[in-house]
Amino acid sequence: MAKSNAIWGIDIGQCALKALQCRPHDKDPKRIIAESFDYIEYSKILSQPEADRTELVAEALAQFVSRNDLSGDRVAISVPGQTGLARFIKLPPVESKKIPDIVKYEARQQIPFSLEDVVWDYQQLAGGSEEEGYVLETEVGLFAMKRDQVSRSLKPLNDAGIDIDVIQLAPLAIYNFLCFDLLDDLHSGAPYDPQNPPPSTVVISLGTDTTDLVVTNGYRVWQRNIPIGGNHFTKALSKELRLTFSKAEHLKRHATQADDPKAVFQAMRPVFSDLLAEIQRSIGYFTSIDKTASIGQIVALGNAMKLPGLQRYLSQNLEQTVVPIKEYQNLVGGSVTAGPQFKENILSFAVSYGLCVQGLGLSELRTNLLPEEIITHRLIRAKKPWMVAGIAALLVGCTVNYIATFASLKSVDVEKPLYKTALASADTTQRKSTDLMSQFKAAQDQFIQIQDIGDNLVSNVEGRLRWLELLKAISTALPKEEAELDDSQNVSMEELAKAISEREVLHIQRLDCQYLEDVSTWFAGVAEEYRVDSAKNTEEGKASSEATQPADGAASPDGAAPADDGTGNPAGDATASAQANPTEDPNAAADTNPPDTSGSGFADDASAQGGGTTEGPTGPGWIIELRGFHYHNADIDNEGAEFIRNTFLKNLTEGSVELPPPPGDPTQPAPQEGEGETELIPVPMKDLSISYPVIVWYSEIRDQSVSMGGDEEALAGAVGREVNPRQGRQPGSNQQNNALPEPKILKLRRINFIIQFCWQPKTPTERLNPEKATNAAIPDDSSDGTTDY
């Protein structure tokens, strides 16, 4: 059934059930119209010892449903303030979009239960400001209620067949009533000033067992539940005058008509004092936490406020007039509001009034403690008729389609000669098609088998070229520069040292390789060094990478820097050490075994390098390692590791190598008979699957003194010829007693380095046809995983 625009506000109190039906005003949005009301008093107060709460509430709801039509109307109910939790939190300056996250965090801190065990809601209160996306002076109201309490509150209404749309705490319903009816000009004045807020109104709602104290200026609200109510006066009379609860309740309501009114009030005096003390203590606490607040007026609610002398007693001791509600300014309804029963109990309808205001969307607080699963269930239930109608329409359509198809099928008689001939012809065609498909499949399988044999033969032949192509690529990428000096020039040691330092040459002492099933395990250990090298090869990254450049002697990929033997070489590299100290005895035995590569970046599995990475190469391949040194350290802008990056690493990344074209390349002309050698073509390094070159280690730039046997040997070193340091003239020369000439010292600056890169080789045919290249085609040619050249 479609929802109407009316709403029922139901307040199930301890003494009576109060209900009010309202709808929006047609002309004035600041008013609402009261359509109907109901006031059902229980036969016994629910808190009486002998009262059966469940039965009494069920009887009242049954009577209410029988007297009122709720079909199509929404329903809002209140729950006592002591059954829920209300917290008001001041937020620091924060982005408005982050408020839900902050409130959820605060909810976990403020609510003493798991959030899964409670129903909670929050709302940002009025009065704050927002500047450039940040909220200032913002206060948030956080409200919660345990799920079992919600279930107990909903059970009697569900049993009565009443669907609830809104659940609100009674003090907050009073706040909504107060803002709508008494503070209706709230937002019509000047903007809210936290340092000079408007006066606050205190509402004392005296109930049967408890008193709700609500303090608000319309923008901020504070509430407290006082555990003193009308029943405490009744119990005091019952105890002091030794009366039954029913007689004491009757005497309390008609105290002025008693035989001895003085004795009646004397018996209730302690409750008067306790109630006053709690109200004074609550107001005092409120003014202590809000120094800018001031009390404007005090409003009385609840039928218990009709107790003779109570309002005057509170006014005298609070030193401010306590004003009872005599009419609702913005509630119009003619026969409803003018009815004698409504006027007699007008003090007890404030909660129902506030619920109606919220249900019509006119309230300041719009939080709802109705569980989400109930709302979802109702949405599904509301859509069920439409779903059933859709299924029925679908079934009707299917039925019509079946009948039409069946009728068409029945119109075909396969026993007729025409259909028999057509069916026979179709069977013949199908058999012929099956035979042809079988022949095609056999021919296709034979073709694939022959093609695989041919591919294997070609790959075996071309596979021999992989290492030759790699070695030529490395040779091409190495910087080369012819010496500017020749043997006829007579040069000094300084000129010779300068010539050597300016030569763009890398001296490679050793080449190692290792095959890995997954090269990502290697890249995991060198990713940071590769990022630094890559950044320094770009204009944008050169400046930003200075701070992240590894210091001289940077650690190897496994986290430990190779030890230095004093010459700048990693410890254990006998070859590099011998070359760095040429003054040592050349005849001394040198350790020619390859150095330990555990610190060079090779890894056998992911655990050796701390796991894989989401970037870099993957799959099987080779890790190639080059160890060497260079003397090109005279240019401060292009020395050390920077010189290696600008030359060798850049050439490996962006350069190309000239190789013979692969057989069958359609872009190359077929060789003619009698022609000479095949013309070479440039092949980019990336097409050779050379990738991710990285300097995994380099030493400090250190001064090195090289002893030269004579000018001829020094000149030979300058032009790049082999030089045997400290080698004197050959026996038989005209030197006396074969004495060695005094050695000349050559001052150079040297850096040692270790470079690694990934190589996942492809044959020329695979480069020509990339779809044929697979990682499985990469051979593992090494027996122990490492090869030296």
Short mmCIF file of C-alpha atoms in Angstrom, two decimals, residues 192-435:
data_model
loop_
_atom_site.label_atom_id
_atom_site.label_comp_id
_atom_site.label_asym_id
_atom_site.label_seq_id
_atom_site.Cartn_x
_atom_site.Cartn_y
_atom_site.Cartn_z
CA TYR A 192 25.64 31.41 15.30
CA ASP A 193 28.51 32.87 17.35
CA PRO A 194 30.20 30.24 19.57
CA GLN A 195 31.56 32.97 21.83
CA ASN A 196 28.17 34.64 22.28
CA PRO A 197 25.48 31.95 21.84
CA PRO A 198 21.76 32.63 22.39
CA PRO A 199 20.29 31.88 25.84
CA SER A 200 19.61 28.23 26.60
CA THR A 201 16.20 26.80 27.46
CA VAL A 202 15.95 24.14 30.15
CA VAL A 203 13.21 21.52 29.72
CA ILE A 204 12.23 19.45 32.78
CA SER A 205 10.17 16.49 31.54
CA LEU A 206 8.98 14.74 34.71
CA GLY A 207 7.99 11.17 33.90
CA THR A 208 6.68 8.27 35.93
CA ASP A 209 10.05 6.78 36.92
CA THR A 210 12.63 9.23 35.54
CA THR A 211 13.02 12.86 34.60
CA ASP A 212 14.55 13.96 31.30
CA LEU A 213 16.51 17.19 31.58
CA VAL A 214 17.20 18.81 28.20
CA VAL A 215 19.25 22.03 27.87
CA THR A 216 19.52 23.65 24.45
CA ASN A 217 19.96 26.99 22.72
CA GLY A 218 18.71 25.51 19.46
CA TYR A 219 22.22 24.90 18.09
CA ARG A 220 23.73 22.84 20.87
CA VAL A 221 21.92 20.33 23.04
CA TRP A 222 22.80 18.60 26.31
CA GLN A 223 20.61 16.06 28.10
CA ARG A 224 20.65 14.03 31.29
CA ASN A 225 18.37 11.39 32.73
CA ILE A 226 17.52 11.92 36.42
CA PRO A 227 16.35 8.73 38.20
CA ILE A 228 13.49 10.50 40.00
CA GLY A 229 9.89 10.55 38.74
CA GLY A 230 6.27 10.72 39.80
CA ASN A 231 6.38 7.19 41.25
CA HIS A 232 8.90 8.32 43.85
CA PHE A 233 6.29 10.67 45.31
CA THR A 234 3.79 7.79 45.37
CA LYS A 235 6.28 5.46 47.07
CA ALA A 236 7.12 8.13 49.65
CA LEU A 237 3.41 8.50 50.51
CA SER A 238 2.97 4.74 50.62
CA LYS A 239 5.88 4.38 53.00
CA GLU A 240 5.21 7.33 55.30
CA LEU A 241 1.42 7.00 55.48
CA ARG A 242 1.42 3.20 55.19
CA LEU A 243 -0.92 3.07 52.23
CA THR A 244 -1.20 0.71 49.31
CA PHE A 245 0.37 1.86 46.05
CA SER A 246 -3.02 2.48 44.44
CA LYS A 247 -4.29 4.56 47.35
CA ALA A 248 -1.03 6.49 47.55
CA GLU A 249 -1.25 7.25 43.82
CA HIS A 250 -4.83 8.50 44.21
CA LEU A 251 -3.82 10.61 47.22
CA LYS A 252 -0.88 12.12 45.29
CA ARG A 253 -3.14 13.21 42.44
CA HIS A 254 -5.68 14.76 44.84
CA ALA A 255 -3.35 15.99 47.56
CA THR A 256 -5.27 19.25 48.10
CA GLN A 257 -8.47 17.32 48.80
CA ALA A 258 -6.89 15.09 51.46
CA ASP A 259 -7.99 15.20 55.09
CA ASP A 260 -4.53 16.40 56.11
CA PRO A 261 -2.79 18.03 53.11
CA LYS A 262 0.09 19.14 55.32
CA ALA A 263 0.93 15.54 56.21
CA VAL A 264 0.78 14.58 52.54
CA PHE A 265 3.25 17.26 51.48
CA GLN A 266 5.43 16.57 54.50
CA ALA A 267 5.72 12.94 53.40
CA MET A 268 6.70 13.97 49.86
CA ARG A 269 9.13 16.70 50.96
CA PRO A 270 12.31 14.50 50.74
CA VAL A 271 11.46 13.67 47.11
CA PHE A 272 10.95 17.38 46.40
CA SER A 273 14.40 18.10 47.84
CA ASP A 274 16.10 15.24 45.96
CA LEU A 275 14.57 16.29 42.66
CA LEU A 276 15.61 19.93 43.19
CA ALA A 277 19.15 18.92 44.14
CA GLU A 278 19.55 16.78 41.01
CA ILE A 279 18.23 19.57 38.76
CA GLN A 280 20.53 22.15 40.35
CA ARG A 281 23.51 19.80 40.11
CA SER A 282 22.76 19.07 36.43
CA ILE A 283 22.40 22.75 35.49
CA GLY A 284 25.56 23.57 37.39
CA TYR A 285 27.49 20.88 35.58
CA PHE A 286 26.20 22.11 32.22
CA THR A 287 27.30 25.69 32.90
CA SER A 288 30.71 24.43 34.03
CA ILE A 289 31.39 22.62 30.76
CA ASP A 290 29.97 25.43 28.61
CA LYS A 291 31.29 28.71 30.05
CA THR A 292 29.51 30.81 27.44
CA ALA A 293 26.04 29.36 28.16
CA SER A 294 23.33 31.30 29.95
CA ILE A 295 19.91 30.03 31.11
CA GLY A 296 17.00 31.84 29.49
CA GLN A 297 13.85 29.99 30.57
CA ILE A 298 12.75 26.77 32.22
CA VAL A 299 9.91 24.76 30.65
CA ALA A 300 7.98 22.02 32.48
CA LEU A 301 6.60 18.89 30.76
CA GLY A 302 4.96 15.67 31.93
CA ASN A 303 1.70 15.06 33.75
CA ALA A 304 3.61 14.61 36.99
CA MET A 305 4.31 18.34 36.87
CA LYS A 306 0.66 18.88 37.76
CA LEU A 307 1.46 17.79 41.32
CA PRO A 308 0.26 20.67 43.53
CA GLY A 309 3.04 22.97 44.65
CA LEU A 310 5.79 21.35 42.59
CA GLN A 311 6.15 24.10 39.98
CA ARG A 312 6.13 26.83 42.61
CA TYR A 313 8.69 24.93 44.71
CA LEU A 314 11.04 24.58 41.76
CA SER A 315 10.59 28.23 40.73
CA GLN A 316 11.44 29.51 44.19
CA ASN A 317 14.53 27.37 44.64
CA LEU A 318 15.83 27.65 41.09
CA GLU A 319 15.26 31.42 41.28
CA GLN A 320 13.64 31.33 37.88
CA THR A 321 10.05 30.81 36.81
CA VAL A 322 9.21 27.27 35.72
CA VAL A 323 6.67 27.67 32.88
CA PRO A 324 4.39 24.73 32.04
CA ILE A 325 3.28 24.23 28.41
CA LYS A 326 -0.31 25.36 28.00
CA GLU A 327 -0.56 25.09 24.21
CA TYR A 328 1.51 24.17 21.18
CA GLN A 329 2.07 27.26 19.02
CA ASN A 330 2.80 25.55 15.69
CA LEU A 331 0.39 22.62 16.03
CA VAL A 332 -3.02 23.36 14.54
CA GLY A 333 -5.89 20.95 14.42
CA GLY A 334 -9.14 22.43 15.57
CA SER A 335 -11.03 19.52 17.09
CA VAL A 336 -7.86 17.68 18.10
CA THR A 337 -5.99 20.40 19.97
CA ALA A 338 -9.21 21.81 21.42
CA GLY A 339 -10.40 18.42 22.76
CA PRO A 340 -10.72 18.23 26.57
CA GLN A 341 -8.65 15.04 26.88
CA PHE A 342 -5.85 16.53 24.79
CA LYS A 343 -5.87 19.75 26.83
CA GLU A 344 -5.90 17.82 30.09
CA ASN A 345 -2.84 15.77 29.08
CA ILE A 346 -1.10 18.40 26.93
CA LEU A 347 2.08 18.19 29.05
CA SER A 348 2.55 14.54 28.09
CA PHE A 349 2.21 14.96 24.27
CA ALA A 350 5.54 16.79 23.73
CA VAL A 351 7.40 13.58 22.88
CA SER A 352 4.75 12.48 20.35
CA TYR A 353 4.77 15.99 18.89
CA GLY A 354 8.58 15.88 18.46
CA LEU A 355 8.34 12.46 16.77
CA CYS A 356 5.82 13.80 14.26
CA VAL A 357 8.06 16.80 13.54
CA GLN A 358 10.97 14.45 12.78
CA GLY A 359 8.82 12.12 10.69
CA LEU A 360 7.70 15.06 8.54
CA GLY A 361 11.31 16.13 7.94
CA LEU A 362 11.06 19.39 9.90
CA SER A 363 13.28 18.51 12.86
CA GLU A 364 16.80 19.58 13.78
CA LEU A 365 17.85 16.03 14.66
CA ARG A 366 17.04 13.32 12.12
CA THR A 367 18.92 10.34 13.52
CA ASN A 368 17.12 7.00 13.43
CA LEU A 369 17.96 3.94 15.57
CA LEU A 370 15.90 1.54 13.46
CA PRO A 371 18.22 -1.36 12.40
CA GLU A 372 19.27 -1.39 8.76
CA GLU A 373 18.25 -5.02 8.33
CA ILE A 374 14.63 -4.14 9.15
CA ILE A 375 14.64 -1.34 6.58
CA THR A 376 16.11 -3.70 3.96
CA HIS A 377 13.53 -6.38 4.77
CA ARG A 378 10.70 -3.89 4.30
CA LEU A 379 12.08 -2.70 0.98
CA ILE A 380 12.18 -6.29 -0.26
CA ARG A 381 8.70 -6.93 1.06
CA ALA A 382 7.39 -3.81 -0.66
CA LYS A 383 8.84 -4.96 -3.97
CA LYS A 384 7.49 -8.48 -3.73
CA PRO A 385 4.15 -7.67 -5.44
CA TRP A 386 6.01 -6.12 -8.36
CA MET A 387 8.32 -9.12 -8.55
CA VAL A 388 5.37 -11.52 -8.53
CA ALA A 389 3.68 -9.47 -11.23
CA GLY A 390 6.86 -9.51 -13.33
CA ILE A 391 7.24 -13.29 -12.95
CA ALA A 392 3.59 -13.77 -13.87
CA ALA A 393 4.02 -11.63 -17.00
CA LEU A 394 7.13 -13.62 -17.91
CA LEU A 395 5.23 -16.90 -17.49
CA VAL A 396 2.37 -15.61 -19.65
CA GLY A 397 4.87 -14.61 -22.36
CA CYS A 398 6.58 -18.02 -22.22
CA THR A 399 3.23 -19.78 -22.41
CA VAL A 400 2.16 -17.75 -25.45
CA ASN A 401 5.51 -18.42 -27.13
CA TYR A 402 5.27 -22.16 -26.39
CA ILE A 403 1.76 -22.38 -27.81
CA ALA A 404 2.82 -20.53 -30.99
CA THR A 405 5.92 -22.72 -31.41
CA PHE A 406 3.95 -25.90 -30.76
CA ALA A 407 1.38 -24.88 -33.35
CA SER A 408 4.14 -24.26 -35.91
CA LEU A 409 5.71 -27.62 -35.09
CA LYS A 410 2.42 -29.45 -35.53
CA SER A 411 2.07 -27.90 -38.97
CA VAL A 412 5.10 -29.93 -40.10
CA ASP A 413 4.38 -33.59 -41.03
CA VAL A 414 7.63 -35.48 -41.46
CA GLU A 415 5.80 -38.41 -43.05
CA LYS A 416 5.04 -36.40 -46.17
CA PRO A 417 7.24 -37.24 -49.22
CA LEU A 418 8.46 -33.65 -49.47
CA TYR A 419 9.85 -33.66 -45.92
CA LYS A 420 11.28 -37.20 -46.29
CA THR A 421 13.26 -36.19 -49.39
CA ALA A 422 14.57 -33.04 -47.70
CA LEU A 423 15.58 -34.94 -44.54
CA ALA A 424 17.38 -37.63 -46.57
CA SER A 425 19.29 -34.97 -48.50
CA ALA A 426 20.24 -33.25 -45.25
CA ASP A 427 21.56 -36.53 -43.79
CA THR A 428 23.69 -37.13 -46.89
CA THR A 429 25.13 -33.61 -46.72
CA GLN A 430 25.86 -34.02 -43.01
CA ARG A 431 27.75 -37.30 -43.57
CA LYS A 432 29.78 -35.74 -46.40
CA SER A 433 30.57 -32.74 -44.18
CA THR A 434 31.71 -35.06 -41.39
CA ASP A 435 34.04 -36.92 -43.74
#
